[in-house]
Amino acid sequence: MTPEQRLNTVKDNLKQIVGIHHVTRNYSDLDTEMDKHERIYAVLSSGFPQFGSLYDTEDEVHNFMIVAQQLVNESTTGEQKEAIEFSMLEVVKELVARDGETNAPLNLELVSARTSRQMDPIHAWVLFELRFNDL
């Protein structure tokens, strides 16, 4: 499976979990689509930090990100933002846990999740770092 096919499979699998929320492969949608959707998940490649054999394209580590974002009003408290972000975390944990249920396993690994730390006045967001770990 090509890197693009893997990312599109992640997008499709995530869409099955989040249902009504917008799932995209375009970073710009976080700005251009925000007013149209309650919550947006963007699935984006982060590159290839490690390769195995130069001729075996399946023997690689491919990092990717999921950026989850929800517009909130300025009166939303920090605790409320954290609650939204924790719900986003549960979604991505479910995505990883379900890996292989509807398609061949992608070997998903959740590496880290960084939250807004309550510092964004109008967004709750989480930046998830994941990888396809084929080593």
Short mmCIF file of N, CA and C in Angstrom, two decimals:
data_model
loop_
_atom_site.label_atom_id
_atom_site.label_comp_id
_atom_site.label_asym_id
_atom_site.label_seq_id
_atom_site.Cartn_x
_atom_site.Cartn_y
_atom_site.Cartn_z
N MET A 1 0.85 -1.18 0.00
CA MET A 1 0.00 0.00 0.00
C MET A 1 0.90 1.24 0.00
N THR A 2 0.61 2.19 -0.84
CA THR A 2 1.41 3.41 -0.91
C THR A 2 1.16 4.30 0.32
N PRO A 3 2.08 5.21 0.60
CA PRO A 3 1.84 6.14 1.72
C PRO A 3 0.52 6.90 1.58
N GLU A 4 0.21 7.35 0.37
CA GLU A 4 -1.05 8.07 0.16
C GLU A 4 -2.26 7.18 0.42
N GLN A 5 -2.20 5.93 -0.01
CA GLN A 5 -3.30 5.00 0.25
C GLN A 5 -3.48 4.77 1.75
N ARG A 6 -2.38 4.67 2.47
CA ARG A 6 -2.47 4.49 3.92
C ARG A 6 -3.15 5.69 4.58
N LEU A 7 -2.73 6.89 4.20
CA LEU A 7 -3.33 8.09 4.79
C LEU A 7 -4.81 8.19 4.44
N ASN A 8 -5.17 7.83 3.23
CA ASN A 8 -6.58 7.86 2.84
C ASN A 8 -7.37 6.80 3.59
N THR A 9 -6.75 5.66 3.88
CA THR A 9 -7.42 4.63 4.69
C THR A 9 -7.64 5.13 6.11
N VAL A 10 -6.64 5.80 6.68
CA VAL A 10 -6.80 6.40 8.02
C VAL A 10 -7.96 7.38 7.99
N LYS A 11 -8.00 8.23 6.96
CA LYS A 11 -9.09 9.21 6.83
C LYS A 11 -10.44 8.50 6.79
N ASP A 12 -10.56 7.45 5.99
CA ASP A 12 -11.83 6.72 5.87
C ASP A 12 -12.21 6.05 7.18
N ASN A 13 -11.23 5.43 7.86
CA ASN A 13 -11.50 4.77 9.14
C ASN A 13 -11.91 5.79 10.21
N LEU A 14 -11.24 6.93 10.22
CA LEU A 14 -11.58 7.99 11.18
C LEU A 14 -12.99 8.52 10.92
N LYS A 15 -13.34 8.68 9.66
CA LYS A 15 -14.67 9.17 9.30
C LYS A 15 -15.75 8.23 9.82
N GLN A 16 -15.49 6.93 9.80
CA GLN A 16 -16.46 5.97 10.33
C GLN A 16 -16.67 6.15 11.83
N ILE A 17 -15.64 6.57 12.52
CA ILE A 17 -15.72 6.75 13.97
C ILE A 17 -16.41 8.07 14.33
N VAL A 18 -16.05 9.16 13.64
CA VAL A 18 -16.55 10.48 14.04
C VAL A 18 -17.86 10.86 13.38
N GLY A 19 -18.26 10.14 12.35
CA GLY A 19 -19.56 10.36 11.73
C GLY A 19 -19.80 11.76 11.21
N ILE A 20 -20.45 12.59 12.01
CA ILE A 20 -20.89 13.91 11.53
C ILE A 20 -19.76 14.92 11.37
N HIS A 21 -18.62 14.68 12.00
CA HIS A 21 -17.52 15.64 11.94
C HIS A 21 -16.79 15.54 10.60
N HIS A 22 -16.16 16.63 10.23
CA HIS A 22 -15.45 16.71 8.96
C HIS A 22 -14.06 16.09 9.10
N VAL A 23 -13.72 15.19 8.19
CA VAL A 23 -12.39 14.58 8.14
C VAL A 23 -11.81 14.91 6.78
N THR A 24 -10.59 15.41 6.76
CA THR A 24 -9.98 15.89 5.53
C THR A 24 -8.52 15.47 5.46
N ARG A 25 -7.95 15.58 4.28
CA ARG A 25 -6.52 15.40 4.08
C ARG A 25 -5.86 16.73 3.74
N ASN A 26 -6.57 17.82 3.93
CA ASN A 26 -6.08 19.15 3.56
C ASN A 26 -5.95 20.05 4.79
N TYR A 27 -4.73 20.47 5.08
CA TYR A 27 -4.48 21.33 6.24
C TYR A 27 -5.27 22.63 6.15
N SER A 28 -5.39 23.18 4.97
CA SER A 28 -6.08 24.47 4.81
C SER A 28 -7.54 24.42 5.25
N ASP A 29 -8.13 23.21 5.25
CA ASP A 29 -9.53 23.08 5.70
C ASP A 29 -9.71 23.49 7.15
N LEU A 30 -8.65 23.43 7.95
CA LEU A 30 -8.76 23.86 9.35
C LEU A 30 -9.16 25.32 9.44
N ASP A 31 -8.80 26.11 8.44
CA ASP A 31 -9.21 27.51 8.38
C ASP A 31 -10.44 27.71 7.51
N THR A 32 -10.43 27.15 6.32
CA THR A 32 -11.47 27.45 5.34
C THR A 32 -12.80 26.75 5.62
N GLU A 33 -12.78 25.64 6.34
CA GLU A 33 -14.01 24.86 6.60
C GLU A 33 -14.49 24.99 8.05
N MET A 34 -13.79 25.72 8.87
CA MET A 34 -14.11 25.76 10.30
C MET A 34 -15.51 26.25 10.59
N ASP A 35 -16.00 27.22 9.83
CA ASP A 35 -17.34 27.76 10.09
C ASP A 35 -18.45 26.81 9.66
N LYS A 36 -18.12 25.82 8.85
CA LYS A 36 -19.13 24.89 8.31
C LYS A 36 -19.29 23.63 9.15
N HIS A 37 -18.33 23.35 10.04
CA HIS A 37 -18.33 22.09 10.78
C HIS A 37 -18.02 22.34 12.25
N GLU A 38 -18.68 21.58 13.11
CA GLU A 38 -18.41 21.73 14.54
C GLU A 38 -16.96 21.36 14.86
N ARG A 39 -16.50 20.24 14.28
CA ARG A 39 -15.16 19.75 14.57
C ARG A 39 -14.53 19.24 13.28
N ILE A 40 -13.22 19.46 13.15
CA ILE A 40 -12.48 19.02 11.97
C ILE A 40 -11.30 18.18 12.42
N TYR A 41 -11.08 17.08 11.68
CA TYR A 41 -9.90 16.25 11.83
C TYR A 41 -9.14 16.27 10.51
N ALA A 42 -7.89 16.70 10.53
CA ALA A 42 -7.05 16.72 9.32
C ALA A 42 -5.96 15.66 9.47
N VAL A 43 -5.86 14.77 8.48
CA VAL A 43 -4.88 13.69 8.45
C VAL A 43 -3.77 14.10 7.48
N LEU A 44 -2.53 14.26 7.99
CA LEU A 44 -1.44 14.84 7.21
C LEU A 44 -0.14 14.06 7.39
N SER A 45 0.58 13.86 6.32
CA SER A 45 1.87 13.19 6.40
C SER A 45 2.89 14.08 7.11
N SER A 46 3.78 13.44 7.89
CA SER A 46 4.88 14.17 8.54
C SER A 46 6.23 13.74 8.02
N GLY A 47 6.27 12.73 7.16
CA GLY A 47 7.55 12.32 6.58
C GLY A 47 7.99 10.94 7.02
N PHE A 48 9.22 10.62 6.66
CA PHE A 48 9.78 9.28 6.84
C PHE A 48 11.11 9.36 7.58
N PRO A 49 11.09 9.21 8.91
CA PRO A 49 12.33 9.36 9.66
C PRO A 49 13.23 8.13 9.61
N GLN A 50 12.69 6.99 9.16
CA GLN A 50 13.50 5.77 9.21
C GLN A 50 13.10 4.84 8.07
N PHE A 51 14.09 4.30 7.38
CA PHE A 51 13.88 3.32 6.33
C PHE A 51 14.65 2.07 6.66
N GLY A 52 14.14 0.94 6.20
CA GLY A 52 14.88 -0.32 6.28
C GLY A 52 15.68 -0.45 5.01
N SER A 53 15.54 -1.56 4.33
CA SER A 53 16.23 -1.79 3.07
C SER A 53 15.81 -0.73 2.06
N LEU A 54 16.74 -0.21 1.31
CA LEU A 54 16.43 0.82 0.33
C LEU A 54 15.45 0.34 -0.73
N TYR A 55 15.38 -0.97 -0.94
CA TYR A 55 14.54 -1.49 -2.02
C TYR A 55 13.24 -2.09 -1.52
N ASP A 56 13.01 -2.09 -0.23
CA ASP A 56 11.79 -2.66 0.33
C ASP A 56 10.93 -1.52 0.86
N THR A 57 10.00 -1.05 0.05
CA THR A 57 9.21 0.13 0.42
C THR A 57 8.23 -0.14 1.56
N GLU A 58 7.99 -1.41 1.88
CA GLU A 58 7.11 -1.71 3.00
C GLU A 58 7.86 -1.66 4.33
N ASP A 59 9.17 -1.58 4.31
CA ASP A 59 9.98 -1.62 5.52
C ASP A 59 10.40 -0.20 5.89
N GLU A 60 9.44 0.58 6.38
CA GLU A 60 9.69 1.99 6.65
C GLU A 60 8.83 2.45 7.81
N VAL A 61 9.24 3.53 8.41
CA VAL A 61 8.42 4.20 9.41
C VAL A 61 7.92 5.49 8.77
N HIS A 62 6.63 5.63 8.68
CA HIS A 62 6.01 6.82 8.08
C HIS A 62 5.26 7.54 9.19
N ASN A 63 5.71 8.73 9.53
CA ASN A 63 5.03 9.54 10.54
C ASN A 63 3.89 10.32 9.90
N PHE A 64 2.83 10.50 10.66
CA PHE A 64 1.75 11.37 10.21
C PHE A 64 1.11 12.03 11.40
N MET A 65 0.32 13.05 11.11
CA MET A 65 -0.36 13.81 12.16
C MET A 65 -1.86 13.75 11.93
N ILE A 66 -2.57 13.87 13.00
CA ILE A 66 -3.99 14.18 12.94
C ILE A 66 -4.15 15.45 13.77
N VAL A 67 -4.64 16.49 13.14
CA VAL A 67 -4.92 17.74 13.84
C VAL A 67 -6.43 17.79 14.03
N ALA A 68 -6.86 17.81 15.28
CA ALA A 68 -8.28 17.90 15.61
C ALA A 68 -8.55 19.29 16.16
N GLN A 69 -9.59 19.93 15.66
CA GLN A 69 -9.85 21.32 16.04
C GLN A 69 -11.35 21.58 16.13
N GLN A 70 -11.73 22.32 17.15
CA GLN A 70 -13.13 22.73 17.30
C GLN A 70 -13.18 24.19 17.69
N LEU A 71 -14.01 24.93 16.99
CA LEU A 71 -14.22 26.34 17.29
C LEU A 71 -15.06 26.45 18.56
N VAL A 72 -14.63 27.31 19.48
CA VAL A 72 -15.37 27.55 20.72
C VAL A 72 -15.53 29.06 20.88
N ASN A 73 -16.43 29.47 21.74
CA ASN A 73 -16.56 30.92 21.95
C ASN A 73 -15.64 31.36 23.08
N GLU A 74 -15.43 32.64 23.19
CA GLU A 74 -14.47 33.16 24.16
C GLU A 74 -14.88 32.93 25.60
N SER A 75 -16.14 32.63 25.84
CA SER A 75 -16.59 32.36 27.20
C SER A 75 -16.38 30.90 27.61
N THR A 76 -15.93 30.07 26.69
CA THR A 76 -15.64 28.67 27.02
C THR A 76 -14.48 28.63 28.01
N THR A 77 -14.67 27.95 29.11
CA THR A 77 -13.62 27.91 30.13
C THR A 77 -12.50 26.97 29.70
N GLY A 78 -11.38 27.10 30.36
CA GLY A 78 -10.25 26.21 30.10
C GLY A 78 -10.60 24.77 30.36
N GLU A 79 -11.34 24.52 31.42
CA GLU A 79 -11.75 23.15 31.73
C GLU A 79 -12.66 22.58 30.64
N GLN A 80 -13.53 23.41 30.10
CA GLN A 80 -14.40 22.96 29.01
C GLN A 80 -13.58 22.64 27.76
N LYS A 81 -12.58 23.47 27.47
CA LYS A 81 -11.69 23.19 26.33
C LYS A 81 -10.98 21.86 26.52
N GLU A 82 -10.47 21.65 27.73
CA GLU A 82 -9.79 20.38 28.01
C GLU A 82 -10.72 19.20 27.83
N ALA A 83 -11.98 19.33 28.26
CA ALA A 83 -12.94 18.24 28.10
C ALA A 83 -13.15 17.92 26.61
N ILE A 84 -13.23 18.94 25.79
CA ILE A 84 -13.37 18.74 24.34
C ILE A 84 -12.13 18.03 23.81
N GLU A 85 -10.96 18.48 24.23
CA GLU A 85 -9.71 17.89 23.76
C GLU A 85 -9.56 16.44 24.23
N PHE A 86 -10.00 16.16 25.46
CA PHE A 86 -9.95 14.78 25.94
C PHE A 86 -10.88 13.89 25.12
N SER A 87 -12.02 14.43 24.67
CA SER A 87 -12.92 13.64 23.81
C SER A 87 -12.27 13.38 22.45
N MET A 88 -11.49 14.33 21.95
CA MET A 88 -10.74 14.13 20.71
C MET A 88 -9.70 13.03 20.88
N LEU A 89 -9.06 13.02 22.04
CA LEU A 89 -8.08 11.97 22.34
C LEU A 89 -8.73 10.59 22.33
N GLU A 90 -9.91 10.49 22.89
CA GLU A 90 -10.60 9.20 22.90
C GLU A 90 -10.90 8.71 21.49
N VAL A 91 -11.24 9.63 20.60
CA VAL A 91 -11.52 9.28 19.20
C VAL A 91 -10.27 8.68 18.55
N VAL A 92 -9.13 9.33 18.72
CA VAL A 92 -7.91 8.85 18.08
C VAL A 92 -7.43 7.55 18.73
N LYS A 93 -7.60 7.41 20.03
CA LYS A 93 -7.27 6.14 20.68
C LYS A 93 -8.16 5.02 20.13
N GLU A 94 -9.41 5.31 19.88
CA GLU A 94 -10.31 4.32 19.29
C GLU A 94 -9.86 3.97 17.87
N LEU A 95 -9.43 4.96 17.09
CA LEU A 95 -8.92 4.71 15.74
C LEU A 95 -7.76 3.71 15.79
N VAL A 96 -6.83 3.92 16.70
CA VAL A 96 -5.67 3.03 16.83
C VAL A 96 -6.13 1.65 17.30
N ALA A 97 -7.03 1.60 18.27
CA ALA A 97 -7.50 0.32 18.79
C ALA A 97 -8.23 -0.50 17.74
N ARG A 98 -8.93 0.17 16.83
CA ARG A 98 -9.69 -0.52 15.77
C ARG A 98 -8.85 -0.89 14.56
N ASP A 99 -7.58 -0.53 14.56
CA ASP A 99 -6.72 -0.80 13.40
C ASP A 99 -6.82 -2.26 13.00
N GLY A 100 -7.13 -2.49 11.75
CA GLY A 100 -7.23 -3.85 11.23
C GLY A 100 -8.61 -4.45 11.25
N GLU A 101 -9.60 -3.78 11.81
CA GLU A 101 -10.96 -4.33 11.85
C GLU A 101 -11.65 -4.28 10.49
N THR A 102 -11.46 -3.20 9.73
CA THR A 102 -12.18 -3.05 8.46
C THR A 102 -11.26 -3.14 7.25
N ASN A 103 -9.96 -3.25 7.47
CA ASN A 103 -8.99 -3.35 6.37
C ASN A 103 -7.74 -4.02 6.93
N ALA A 104 -6.77 -4.27 6.07
CA ALA A 104 -5.50 -4.83 6.55
C ALA A 104 -4.90 -3.88 7.59
N PRO A 105 -4.29 -4.43 8.64
CA PRO A 105 -3.71 -3.55 9.66
C PRO A 105 -2.70 -2.58 9.07
N LEU A 106 -2.76 -1.34 9.56
CA LEU A 106 -1.84 -0.30 9.13
C LEU A 106 -0.66 -0.16 10.09
N ASN A 107 -0.66 -0.94 11.17
CA ASN A 107 0.37 -0.85 12.20
C ASN A 107 0.45 0.56 12.78
N LEU A 108 -0.71 1.08 13.17
CA LEU A 108 -0.78 2.43 13.72
C LEU A 108 -0.20 2.46 15.12
N GLU A 109 0.56 3.51 15.38
CA GLU A 109 1.13 3.73 16.71
C GLU A 109 0.92 5.19 17.07
N LEU A 110 0.27 5.45 18.18
CA LEU A 110 0.08 6.81 18.67
C LEU A 110 1.31 7.18 19.48
N VAL A 111 2.03 8.20 19.02
CA VAL A 111 3.30 8.59 19.62
C VAL A 111 3.10 9.66 20.69
N SER A 112 2.32 10.70 20.36
CA SER A 112 2.10 11.77 21.32
C SER A 112 0.85 12.57 20.95
N ALA A 113 0.39 13.34 21.91
CA ALA A 113 -0.76 14.24 21.69
C ALA A 113 -0.47 15.53 22.45
N ARG A 114 -0.50 16.64 21.72
CA ARG A 114 -0.27 17.95 22.32
C ARG A 114 -1.56 18.75 22.24
N THR A 115 -1.95 19.32 23.36
CA THR A 115 -3.20 20.07 23.42
C THR A 115 -2.93 21.57 23.36
N SER A 116 -4.01 22.33 23.32
CA SER A 116 -3.91 23.80 23.26
C SER A 116 -3.39 24.41 24.55
N ARG A 117 -3.40 23.65 25.61
CA ARG A 117 -2.98 24.13 26.94
C ARG A 117 -3.84 25.31 27.39
N GLN A 118 -5.07 25.35 26.87
CA GLN A 118 -6.04 26.39 27.19
C GLN A 118 -5.62 27.78 26.70
N MET A 119 -4.61 27.87 25.85
CA MET A 119 -4.07 29.18 25.46
C MET A 119 -4.72 29.77 24.22
N ASP A 120 -5.48 28.99 23.47
CA ASP A 120 -6.13 29.50 22.27
C ASP A 120 -7.51 30.00 22.66
N PRO A 121 -7.81 31.28 22.46
CA PRO A 121 -9.08 31.82 22.95
C PRO A 121 -10.32 31.30 22.21
N ILE A 122 -10.17 30.85 20.96
CA ILE A 122 -11.38 30.45 20.22
C ILE A 122 -11.34 29.03 19.65
N HIS A 123 -10.34 28.23 20.05
CA HIS A 123 -10.26 26.86 19.57
C HIS A 123 -9.88 25.91 20.70
N ALA A 124 -10.46 24.74 20.64
CA ALA A 124 -9.93 23.59 21.37
C ALA A 124 -9.26 22.75 20.29
N TRP A 125 -8.02 22.29 20.53
CA TRP A 125 -7.34 21.52 19.50
C TRP A 125 -6.33 20.56 20.11
N VAL A 126 -6.06 19.50 19.33
CA VAL A 126 -5.04 18.53 19.70
C VAL A 126 -4.25 18.20 18.45
N LEU A 127 -2.93 18.17 18.59
CA LEU A 127 -2.04 17.72 17.53
C LEU A 127 -1.55 16.33 17.93
N PHE A 128 -2.00 15.33 17.19
CA PHE A 128 -1.61 13.95 17.43
C PHE A 128 -0.47 13.58 16.50
N GLU A 129 0.56 12.98 17.04
CA GLU A 129 1.64 12.43 16.23
C GLU A 129 1.50 10.92 16.26
N LEU A 130 1.41 10.34 15.06
CA LEU A 130 1.26 8.90 14.92
C LEU A 130 2.27 8.40 13.90
N ARG A 131 2.34 7.08 13.77
CA ARG A 131 3.17 6.52 12.71
C ARG A 131 2.63 5.17 12.28
N PHE A 132 2.96 4.88 11.02
CA PHE A 132 2.77 3.54 10.48
C PHE A 132 4.10 2.85 10.77
N ASN A 133 4.11 1.90 11.65
CA ASN A 133 5.38 1.30 12.07
C ASN A 133 5.48 -0.10 11.50
N ASP A 134 6.21 -0.22 10.39
CA ASP A 134 6.36 -1.51 9.72
C ASP A 134 7.67 -2.21 10.05
N LEU A 135 8.45 -1.66 10.95
CA LEU A 135 9.71 -2.33 11.31
C LEU A 135 9.47 -3.39 12.35
#
